[in-house]
Amino acid sequence: MKNGKATIHDIAEKLQVTASTVSRALNNNPRISDATKKKVLKAAKELNYQPNNIASALRSGKSRLIGVVVPTANRNFFSSVIRGIEEIANSFNYKVVISQSYDDYEKEMQTIEALLNVQVDGVIASIGKTTENVDHFKKILKKGIPLVLFDRVTNELDVSQVVIDDYFGAFQATEHLIKEGCKRIVHFTSSQNINIYKERKRGYEDALLKHGIAVDPELIRFSKLQLEDGRATMQEVIDEKTSFDAVFSASDYSIMGAMQVLKENGYKLPQDVKLVGFGDEPFTSFTEPTLTTVNQKSIPMGNITAETFFEILNQKDQTNIISKKTILKPELIIRNSSLNQENI
Amino acid sequence: MKNGKATIHDIAEKLQVTASTVSRALNNNPRISDATKKKVLKAAKELNYQPNNIASALRSGKSRLIGVVVPTANRNFFSSVIRGIEEIANSFNYKVVISQSYDDYEKEMQTIEALLNVQVDGVIASIGKTTENVDHFKKILKKGIPLVLFDRVTNELDVSQVVIDDYFGAFQATEHLIKEGCKRIVHFTSSQNINIYKERKRGYEDALLKHGIAVDPELIRFSKLQLEDGRATMQEVIDEKTSFDAVFSASDYSIMGAMQVLKENGYKLPQDVKLVGFGDEPFTSFTEPTLTTVNQKSIPMGNITAETFFEILNQKDQTNIISKKTILKPELIIRNSSLNQENI
DNA sequence: GCCGTTTGAGCAATCGATTGCATATTAAAA
DNA sequence: TTTTAATATGCAATCGATTGCTCAAACGGC
């Protein structure tokens, strides 16, 4: 017992039994008598025994580590999902290794490689914005370990997914603006290769159509949806003298940029232009006016994602896995940026 | 080579050498000839060999994992520090396991326990707000692995630390307000057990004294510095009819709360009250008026923390480690919330 | 009291890579 | 040519826990 670290051998020696017996006792194996188990547990406590996860991982092939890949942890949505995942993972005595892809395809590949290298037992991921080829995810499946995707998913992979109903969220948001009297609603969106933006755009369009408003392609603007993109796009729209009375953005950051530019150009909010974002980032309640946005149910999403993960992990018959798609309902959070004066 | 996973033994067999030779070749051991190394590398590539980190970790005692404990990844400051740490760690071929303590003492202990359990090679941490006893950190040291603290540190542990000069940041911020004509500056702070809040308060007080303004204990308010705390405290101050012309908060979140309450109470900003926060959270440039705040140099802090970590890790003589304290200069970011009208 | 069954525990191999020591080969020095 | 030294590789133990198989003791049935 050098270095203060007790091993099962130390326990075995102390008790004059073998390491196998100790191992079985600690794992509550039925082939060990209760009396022995009790003795082992007692000795383990006395020696301050801490199991060596690495040894166990090597032998059993399980590292009790889940790799989580997100574009960035520095977004309320993602960090909340991570929190939701952690809650469940910890209850299964698993640890979470968080990796950020920074929305960069190269980095995403590297990070997955690295996760596989540390021998994670599976991966939970949300795909980066610039990722179009998903071969690196196939590597995970090839290893025969679970992969669950959330939020930014792809249909090219036959894996379980957890998403919100982006279509519904966008539909609701747009309909809300229409009910507040808007008719010329600008929509900020991003690459249509990404499911969430595609769905949100579809929801936006269908809401317009439902209320007899034609979809004007002039009003649909593509960008990366960062704050700066929101600013630039908004300025463009203003400069072009395109008529509009609202903006619905697929991201809170770009609607924030739009808000800044609108104010700088002398627009009164929400009287002249009504705004709705997507994501319910904390800052949306700090702005003036406060921003209407769509809450993505991040913690439940994390919980469900992790639960799905463990379902697959614990499945007896690994050959017969059914991939399932869970869809959560988002919630429209109505604040001042989208309301008529009399309603505020 | 079952299951598609090649081991050094497969390479060895293919090349008719022993596993030891392969291992040494892969690790670029000088005792192996260049010719053999080349052959091994080639065979490794052909067999798509991926080293088994777990086996390596078991034998060498190194997991190539750093545990990072932060109160929450969902704060720009912490996620940026993490990013800074990752940059360096990856360059050393190390992975980072991020753990959130959620500013909860119990959770912090558990999380450290869990990290030690997965056999991290060392820990980088920022201490939670509710933590007063640091015995769980001593466990890390007892294991003989490096521990480096950043930002929220303690002097009870003789370990390397990386912090910003909180005193200087606060001093600058306060002096700036004074130069803008403020004389009754409220200060929001938190538990004085936490180094950063203590230092910031000291900077605030010294700046006042330097300019011949007495420190009025009435103006110093203690809370947890969340948005809600900022709101509540500000309302209190207003209700008490305490006279004040500025607020300097040790946190951006609470200054945000103060801003909201001030506006609700009809104060004109920054004319009636000037505001300065601390942290340079992204939302501080979204508010109206935009918030003056102190930037904490998060990415460099992460870089330096990780570099310090590896210095210790790679130290030959582990018995003779010198703990060092690195202090970074923060930067005052002046925005509209603290400026006189004519300066905006 | 004999034999088969159940129960409890030990033996030894194994997971894959690393490493101290031994050995074989070759080159250089004497 | 012999000795010495350097170079290149092999052997086998090891890290700590797990697990299939074996075996001894205890027990019960007839």
mmCIF file of C-alpha atoms in Angstrom, chain A residues 47-331:
data_model
loop_
_atom_site.group_PDB
_atom_site.id
_atom_site.type_symbol
_atom_site.label_atom_id
_atom_site.label_comp_id
_atom_site.label_asym_id
_atom_site.label_seq_id
_atom_site.Cartn_x
_atom_site.Cartn_y
_atom_site.Cartn_z
ATOM 1 C CA LEU A 47 -8.108 1.515 4.676
ATOM 2 C CA ASN A 48 -9.875 4.415 2.985
ATOM 3 C CA TYR A 49 -10.060 2.365 -0.146
ATOM 4 C CA GLN A 50 -10.865 4.240 -3.352
ATOM 5 C CA PRO A 51 -11.493 2.067 -6.375
ATOM 6 C CA ASN A 52 -9.167 2.710 -9.257
ATOM 7 C CA ASN A 53 -11.481 3.609 -12.078
ATOM 8 C CA ILE A 54 -8.803 3.268 -14.644
ATOM 9 C CA ALA A 55 -8.025 -0.307 -13.790
ATOM 10 C CA SER A 56 -11.687 -1.061 -13.709
ATOM 11 C CA ALA A 57 -12.197 0.710 -17.018
ATOM 12 C CA LEU A 58 -9.414 -1.246 -18.625
ATOM 13 C CA ARG A 59 -10.770 -4.567 -17.564
ATOM 14 C CA SER A 60 -14.455 -3.897 -17.961
ATOM 15 C CA GLY A 61 -14.146 -1.644 -20.998
ATOM 16 C CA LYS A 62 -16.286 1.038 -19.326
ATOM 17 C CA SER A 63 -14.809 4.396 -18.408
ATOM 18 C CA ARG A 64 -17.985 5.825 -16.862
ATOM 19 C CA LEU A 65 -17.360 8.955 -18.876
ATOM 20 C CA ILE A 66 -19.768 10.573 -21.322
ATOM 21 C CA GLY A 67 -18.394 12.911 -23.918
ATOM 22 C CA VAL A 68 -20.548 15.952 -24.511
ATOM 23 C CA VAL A 69 -19.847 18.054 -27.573
ATOM 24 C CA VAL A 70 -21.423 21.484 -27.788
ATOM 25 C CA PRO A 71 -20.619 24.430 -30.027
ATOM 26 C CA THR A 72 -19.944 26.541 -26.957
ATOM 27 C CA ALA A 73 -20.658 26.207 -23.270
ATOM 28 C CA ASN A 74 -20.865 29.955 -23.112
ATOM 29 C CA ARG A 75 -24.463 30.139 -24.112
ATOM 30 C CA ASN A 76 -27.234 29.874 -21.700
ATOM 31 C CA PHE A 77 -28.987 27.260 -23.751
ATOM 32 C CA PHE A 78 -26.034 24.924 -23.980
ATOM 33 C CA SER A 79 -24.824 25.345 -20.462
ATOM 34 C CA SER A 80 -28.307 24.614 -19.222
ATOM 35 C CA VAL A 81 -28.556 21.499 -21.335
ATOM 36 C CA ILE A 82 -25.218 20.418 -19.930
ATOM 37 C CA ARG A 83 -26.559 20.957 -16.468
ATOM 38 C CA GLY A 84 -29.532 18.807 -17.323
ATOM 39 C CA ILE A 85 -27.275 16.084 -18.649
ATOM 40 C CA GLU A 86 -25.034 16.220 -15.596
ATOM 41 C CA GLU A 87 -27.961 15.759 -13.249
ATOM 42 C CA ILE A 88 -28.869 12.462 -14.833
ATOM 43 C CA ALA A 89 -25.318 11.332 -15.496
ATOM 44 C CA ASN A 90 -24.304 11.835 -11.892
ATOM 45 C CA SER A 91 -27.243 9.794 -10.737
ATOM 46 C CA PHE A 92 -25.850 6.940 -12.818
ATOM 47 C CA ASN A 93 -22.425 7.562 -11.346
ATOM 48 C CA TYR A 94 -21.107 8.835 -14.637
ATOM 49 C CA LYS A 95 -18.947 11.894 -15.254
ATOM 50 C CA VAL A 96 -19.336 14.265 -18.148
ATOM 51 C CA VAL A 97 -16.434 15.428 -20.294
ATOM 52 C CA ILE A 98 -17.450 18.670 -21.953
ATOM 53 C CA SER A 99 -15.885 19.568 -25.270
ATOM 54 C CA GLN A 100 -16.497 22.702 -27.227
ATOM 55 C CA SER A 101 -16.382 22.671 -31.007
ATOM 56 C CA TYR A 102 -16.618 26.447 -31.262
ATOM 57 C CA ASP A 103 -18.834 25.830 -34.274
ATOM 58 C CA ASP A 104 -15.760 24.830 -36.178
ATOM 59 C CA TYR A 105 -15.782 21.694 -38.292
ATOM 60 C CA GLU A 106 -12.100 20.922 -37.825
ATOM 61 C CA LYS A 107 -12.286 21.415 -34.100
ATOM 62 C CA GLU A 108 -15.366 19.238 -33.949
ATOM 63 C CA MET A 109 -13.560 16.384 -35.634
ATOM 64 C CA GLN A 110 -10.562 16.739 -33.378
ATOM 65 C CA THR A 111 -12.652 16.907 -30.291
ATOM 66 C CA ILE A 112 -14.516 13.740 -31.154
ATOM 67 C CA GLU A 113 -11.257 12.027 -31.899
ATOM 68 C CA ALA A 114 -9.977 13.143 -28.531
ATOM 69 C CA LEU A 115 -13.082 11.934 -26.753
ATOM 70 C CA LEU A 116 -12.832 8.534 -28.339
ATOM 71 C CA ASN A 117 -9.235 8.551 -27.289
ATOM 72 C CA VAL A 118 -10.055 8.998 -23.640
ATOM 73 C CA GLN A 119 -12.374 6.057 -24.084
ATOM 74 C CA VAL A 120 -15.726 7.657 -23.318
ATOM 75 C CA ASP A 121 -18.576 5.205 -23.070
ATOM 76 C CA GLY A 122 -20.645 7.276 -25.448
ATOM 77 C CA VAL A 123 -21.223 10.731 -26.839
ATOM 78 C CA ILE A 124 -23.933 13.339 -26.611
ATOM 79 C CA ALA A 125 -23.581 16.095 -29.175
ATOM 80 C CA SER A 126 -25.066 19.136 -30.793
ATOM 81 C CA ILE A 127 -23.663 19.673 -34.256
ATOM 82 C CA GLY A 128 -21.633 22.762 -35.115
ATOM 83 C CA LYS A 129 -22.869 25.361 -37.558
ATOM 84 C CA THR A 130 -20.197 24.809 -40.150
ATOM 85 C CA THR A 131 -20.447 21.036 -40.130
ATOM 86 C CA GLU A 132 -21.835 19.526 -43.285
ATOM 87 C CA ASN A 133 -20.107 16.189 -43.336
ATOM 88 C CA VAL A 134 -20.891 13.915 -40.411
ATOM 89 C CA ASP A 135 -18.410 11.118 -40.973
ATOM 90 C CA HIS A 136 -16.692 11.870 -37.700
ATOM 91 C CA PHE A 137 -19.898 11.028 -35.911
ATOM 92 C CA LYS A 138 -20.085 7.746 -37.755
ATOM 93 C CA LYS A 139 -16.793 6.839 -36.120
ATOM 94 C CA ILE A 140 -18.565 6.897 -32.805
ATOM 95 C CA LEU A 141 -21.195 4.506 -34.038
ATOM 96 C CA LYS A 142 -18.569 2.278 -35.566
ATOM 97 C CA LYS A 143 -17.048 1.896 -32.143
ATOM 98 C CA GLY A 144 -20.375 0.514 -31.058
ATOM 99 C CA ILE A 145 -20.989 3.107 -28.387
ATOM 100 C CA PRO A 146 -24.111 5.238 -28.011
ATOM 101 C CA LEU A 147 -24.498 8.585 -29.702
ATOM 102 C CA VAL A 148 -27.400 10.891 -28.926
ATOM 103 C CA LEU A 149 -27.891 14.225 -30.631
ATOM 104 C CA PHE A 150 -29.775 17.197 -29.306
ATOM 105 C CA ASP A 151 -30.991 20.459 -30.746
ATOM 106 C CA ARG A 152 -28.744 20.724 -33.765
ATOM 107 C CA VAL A 153 -29.209 17.314 -35.246
ATOM 108 C CA THR A 154 -28.955 15.651 -38.623
ATOM 109 C CA ASN A 155 -31.013 13.051 -40.367
ATOM 110 C CA GLU A 156 -28.021 11.537 -42.035
ATOM 111 C CA LEU A 157 -27.330 9.590 -38.883
ATOM 112 C CA ASP A 158 -29.696 6.956 -37.620
ATOM 113 C CA VAL A 159 -29.421 7.901 -33.970
ATOM 114 C CA SER A 160 -31.702 9.061 -31.204
ATOM 115 C CA GLN A 161 -32.365 12.757 -31.066
ATOM 116 C CA VAL A 162 -33.877 15.239 -28.688
ATOM 117 C CA VAL A 163 -35.074 18.490 -30.141
ATOM 118 C CA ILE A 164 -37.616 21.156 -29.533
ATOM 119 C CA ASP A 165 -40.412 21.765 -31.948
ATOM 120 C CA ASP A 166 -38.687 24.618 -33.707
ATOM 121 C CA TYR A 167 -41.446 24.799 -36.243
ATOM 122 C CA PHE A 168 -44.030 25.275 -33.549
ATOM 123 C CA GLY A 169 -41.938 27.836 -31.683
ATOM 124 C CA ALA A 170 -41.462 29.912 -34.803
ATOM 125 C CA PHE A 171 -45.070 29.514 -35.788
ATOM 126 C CA GLN A 172 -46.255 30.755 -32.422
ATOM 127 C CA ALA A 173 -43.824 33.645 -32.423
ATOM 128 C CA THR A 174 -44.850 34.761 -35.876
ATOM 129 C CA GLU A 175 -48.519 34.355 -35.181
ATOM 130 C CA HIS A 176 -48.093 36.429 -32.049
ATOM 131 C CA LEU A 177 -46.588 39.256 -34.098
ATOM 132 C CA ILE A 178 -49.411 39.026 -36.617
ATOM 133 C CA LYS A 179 -51.948 39.248 -33.831
ATOM 134 C CA GLU A 180 -50.212 42.374 -32.622
ATOM 135 C CA GLY A 181 -50.909 43.807 -36.065
ATOM 136 C CA CYS A 182 -47.664 43.166 -37.930
ATOM 137 C CA LYS A 183 -47.831 42.437 -41.617
ATOM 138 C CA ARG A 184 -44.302 42.937 -42.906
ATOM 139 C CA ILE A 185 -42.236 40.667 -40.682
ATOM 140 C CA VAL A 186 -38.539 40.360 -41.427
ATOM 141 C CA HIS A 187 -37.052 36.946 -40.604
ATOM 142 C CA PHE A 188 -33.409 36.434 -39.721
ATOM 143 C CA THR A 189 -32.296 32.907 -40.364
ATOM 144 C CA SER A 190 -29.142 30.953 -41.115
ATOM 145 C CA SER A 191 -27.923 28.034 -43.193
ATOM 146 C CA GLN A 192 -30.837 25.858 -44.216
ATOM 147 C CA ASN A 193 -28.606 22.838 -43.804
ATOM 148 C CA ILE A 194 -29.149 23.176 -40.114
ATOM 149 C CA ASN A 195 -32.400 21.629 -39.071
ATOM 150 C CA ILE A 196 -33.349 24.187 -36.490
ATOM 151 C CA TYR A 197 -33.104 27.145 -38.836
ATOM 152 C CA LYS A 198 -34.936 25.354 -41.575
ATOM 153 C CA GLU A 199 -37.750 24.449 -39.238
ATOM 154 C CA ARG A 200 -37.987 27.914 -37.763
ATOM 155 C CA LYS A 201 -38.206 29.411 -41.203
ATOM 156 C CA ARG A 202 -40.923 26.962 -42.122
ATOM 157 C CA GLY A 203 -42.870 27.865 -38.998
ATOM 158 C CA TYR A 204 -42.537 31.533 -39.844
ATOM 159 C CA GLU A 205 -43.787 30.990 -43.384
ATOM 160 C CA ASP A 206 -46.689 28.808 -42.417
ATOM 161 C CA ALA A 207 -47.885 31.290 -39.822
ATOM 162 C CA LEU A 208 -47.891 34.017 -42.433
ATOM 163 C CA LEU A 209 -49.779 31.852 -44.906
ATOM 164 C CA LYS A 210 -52.302 30.803 -42.320
ATOM 165 C CA HIS A 211 -53.150 34.448 -41.818
ATOM 166 C CA GLY A 212 -53.290 35.221 -45.503
ATOM 167 C CA ILE A 213 -49.978 37.020 -45.684
ATOM 168 C CA ALA A 214 -47.767 36.203 -48.633
ATOM 169 C CA VAL A 215 -44.209 35.170 -47.907
ATOM 170 C CA ASP A 216 -41.921 37.879 -49.257
ATOM 171 C CA PRO A 217 -38.418 36.506 -49.940
ATOM 172 C CA GLU A 218 -37.157 40.078 -49.610
ATOM 173 C CA LEU A 219 -37.892 39.848 -45.921
ATOM 174 C CA ILE A 220 -35.958 36.673 -45.291
ATOM 175 C CA ARG A 221 -32.318 37.324 -44.493
ATOM 176 C CA PHE A 222 -29.526 34.820 -44.089
ATOM 177 C CA SER A 223 -26.518 35.269 -41.835
ATOM 178 C CA LYS A 224 -24.605 33.600 -39.038
ATOM 179 C CA LEU A 225 -26.962 35.181 -36.554
ATOM 180 C CA GLN A 226 -24.334 36.695 -34.312
ATOM 181 C CA LEU A 227 -24.902 40.103 -32.815
ATOM 182 C CA GLU A 228 -22.842 41.689 -35.556
ATOM 183 C CA ASP A 229 -24.809 39.883 -38.237
ATOM 184 C CA GLY A 230 -28.019 41.173 -36.750
ATOM 185 C CA ARG A 231 -26.659 44.685 -36.840
ATOM 186 C CA ALA A 232 -25.436 44.435 -40.404
ATOM 187 C CA THR A 233 -28.571 42.800 -41.708
ATOM 188 C CA MET A 234 -30.835 45.270 -40.002
ATOM 189 C CA GLN A 235 -28.888 48.196 -41.370
ATOM 190 C CA GLU A 236 -29.123 46.676 -44.834
ATOM 191 C CA VAL A 237 -32.873 46.350 -44.600
ATOM 192 C CA ILE A 238 -33.181 49.929 -43.425
ATOM 193 C CA ASP A 239 -30.875 51.247 -46.129
ATOM 194 C CA GLU A 240 -32.784 49.420 -48.812
ATOM 195 C CA LYS A 241 -35.900 51.194 -47.590
ATOM 196 C CA THR A 242 -37.688 47.869 -47.516
ATOM 197 C CA SER A 243 -40.894 48.383 -45.612
ATOM 198 C CA PHE A 244 -41.240 46.287 -42.437
ATOM 199 C CA ASP A 245 -42.971 46.476 -39.091
ATOM 200 C CA ALA A 246 -41.398 43.571 -37.188
ATOM 201 C CA VAL A 247 -38.402 41.302 -37.012
ATOM 202 C CA PHE A 248 -38.480 37.677 -35.950
ATOM 203 C CA SER A 249 -35.014 36.273 -35.577
ATOM 204 C CA ALA A 250 -33.956 32.670 -35.156
ATOM 205 C CA SER A 251 -31.458 33.865 -32.571
ATOM 206 C CA ASP A 252 -31.474 36.196 -29.592
ATOM 207 C CA TYR A 253 -28.062 37.559 -30.434
ATOM 208 C CA SER A 254 -28.990 38.824 -33.857
ATOM 209 C CA ILE A 255 -32.272 40.301 -32.666
ATOM 210 C CA MET A 256 -30.193 42.169 -30.115
ATOM 211 C CA GLY A 257 -28.063 43.576 -32.905
ATOM 212 C CA ALA A 258 -31.202 44.548 -34.775
ATOM 213 C CA MET A 259 -32.542 46.304 -31.710
ATOM 214 C CA GLN A 260 -29.389 48.355 -31.367
ATOM 215 C CA VAL A 261 -29.400 49.425 -35.006
ATOM 216 C CA LEU A 262 -33.087 50.255 -34.974
ATOM 217 C CA LYS A 263 -32.616 52.502 -31.983
ATOM 218 C CA GLU A 264 -29.593 54.150 -33.550
ATOM 219 C CA ASN A 265 -31.720 54.886 -36.582
ATOM 220 C CA GLY A 266 -34.352 56.545 -34.479
ATOM 221 C CA TYR A 267 -37.028 53.871 -34.557
ATOM 222 C CA LYS A 268 -39.296 53.734 -31.535
ATOM 223 C CA LEU A 269 -39.615 50.281 -30.037
ATOM 224 C CA PRO A 270 -41.984 48.567 -29.975
ATOM 225 C CA GLN A 271 -44.248 51.185 -31.589
ATOM 226 C CA ASP A 272 -42.485 51.357 -34.948
ATOM 227 C CA VAL A 273 -41.039 47.889 -35.075
ATOM 228 C CA LYS A 274 -41.817 44.816 -32.993
ATOM 229 C CA LEU A 275 -39.139 42.256 -32.208
ATOM 230 C CA VAL A 276 -39.092 38.591 -31.298
ATOM 231 C CA GLY A 277 -35.978 36.494 -30.735
ATOM 232 C CA PHE A 278 -35.344 32.821 -30.126
ATOM 233 C CA GLY A 279 -33.497 31.202 -27.244
ATOM 234 C CA ASP A 280 -34.458 33.068 -24.111
ATOM 235 C CA GLU A 281 -30.914 34.086 -23.293
ATOM 236 C CA PRO A 282 -30.803 35.834 -19.933
ATOM 237 C CA PHE A 283 -29.990 39.196 -21.464
ATOM 238 C CA THR A 284 -33.330 39.282 -23.257
ATOM 239 C CA SER A 285 -34.924 40.431 -20.045
ATOM 240 C CA PHE A 286 -32.263 43.119 -19.579
ATOM 241 C CA THR A 287 -32.864 45.013 -22.788
ATOM 242 C CA GLU A 288 -35.085 47.985 -23.343
ATOM 243 C CA PRO A 289 -37.691 47.134 -24.250
ATOM 244 C CA THR A 290 -37.421 43.642 -22.837
ATOM 245 C CA LEU A 291 -37.337 41.056 -25.585
ATOM 246 C CA THR A 292 -40.020 38.594 -26.493
ATOM 247 C CA THR A 293 -38.363 35.275 -27.251
ATOM 248 C CA VAL A 294 -38.826 31.529 -27.378
ATOM 249 C CA ASN A 295 -37.692 29.385 -24.491
ATOM 250 C CA GLN A 296 -36.102 26.134 -25.552
ATOM 251 C CA LYS A 297 -36.610 24.067 -22.411
ATOM 252 C CA SER A 298 -32.951 23.488 -21.987
ATOM 253 C CA ILE A 299 -32.770 21.656 -18.671
ATOM 254 C CA PRO A 300 -35.497 19.156 -19.541
ATOM 255 C CA MET A 301 -33.809 18.722 -22.863
ATOM 256 C CA GLY A 302 -30.580 17.840 -21.079
ATOM 257 C CA ASN A 303 -32.395 15.455 -18.769
ATOM 258 C CA ILE A 304 -34.171 13.669 -21.559
ATOM 259 C CA THR A 305 -31.065 13.501 -23.691
ATOM 260 C CA ALA A 306 -29.141 11.850 -20.896
ATOM 261 C CA GLU A 307 -31.981 9.490 -20.095
ATOM 262 C CA THR A 308 -32.133 8.452 -23.716
ATOM 263 C CA PHE A 309 -28.401 7.935 -23.624
ATOM 264 C CA PHE A 310 -28.566 5.597 -20.663
ATOM 265 C CA GLU A 311 -31.475 3.703 -22.135
ATOM 266 C CA ILE A 312 -29.310 2.860 -25.093
ATOM 267 C CA LEU A 313 -26.259 2.192 -22.974
ATOM 268 C CA ASN A 314 -28.112 -0.246 -20.778
ATOM 269 C CA GLN A 315 -29.902 -1.971 -23.574
ATOM 270 C CA LYS A 316 -29.187 -5.672 -23.401
ATOM 271 C CA ASP A 317 -29.432 -6.397 -27.041
ATOM 272 C CA GLN A 318 -27.163 -3.860 -28.629
ATOM 273 C CA THR A 319 -27.987 -5.089 -32.093
ATOM 274 C CA ASN A 320 -31.592 -4.132 -31.857
ATOM 275 C CA ILE A 321 -31.501 -0.493 -30.885
ATOM 276 C CA ILE A 322 -34.389 1.634 -31.873
ATOM 277 C CA SER A 323 -33.474 5.250 -32.388
ATOM 278 C CA LYS A 324 -36.132 7.578 -31.183
ATOM 279 C CA LYS A 325 -36.765 11.244 -31.605
ATOM 280 C CA THR A 326 -38.096 13.240 -28.693
ATOM 281 C CA ILE A 327 -39.655 16.569 -29.461
ATOM 282 C CA LEU A 328 -40.216 19.113 -26.716
ATOM 283 C CA LYS A 329 -42.632 21.991 -26.936
ATOM 284 C CA PRO A 330 -40.957 25.371 -26.692
ATOM 285 C CA GLU A 331 -42.605 28.256 -24.919
#
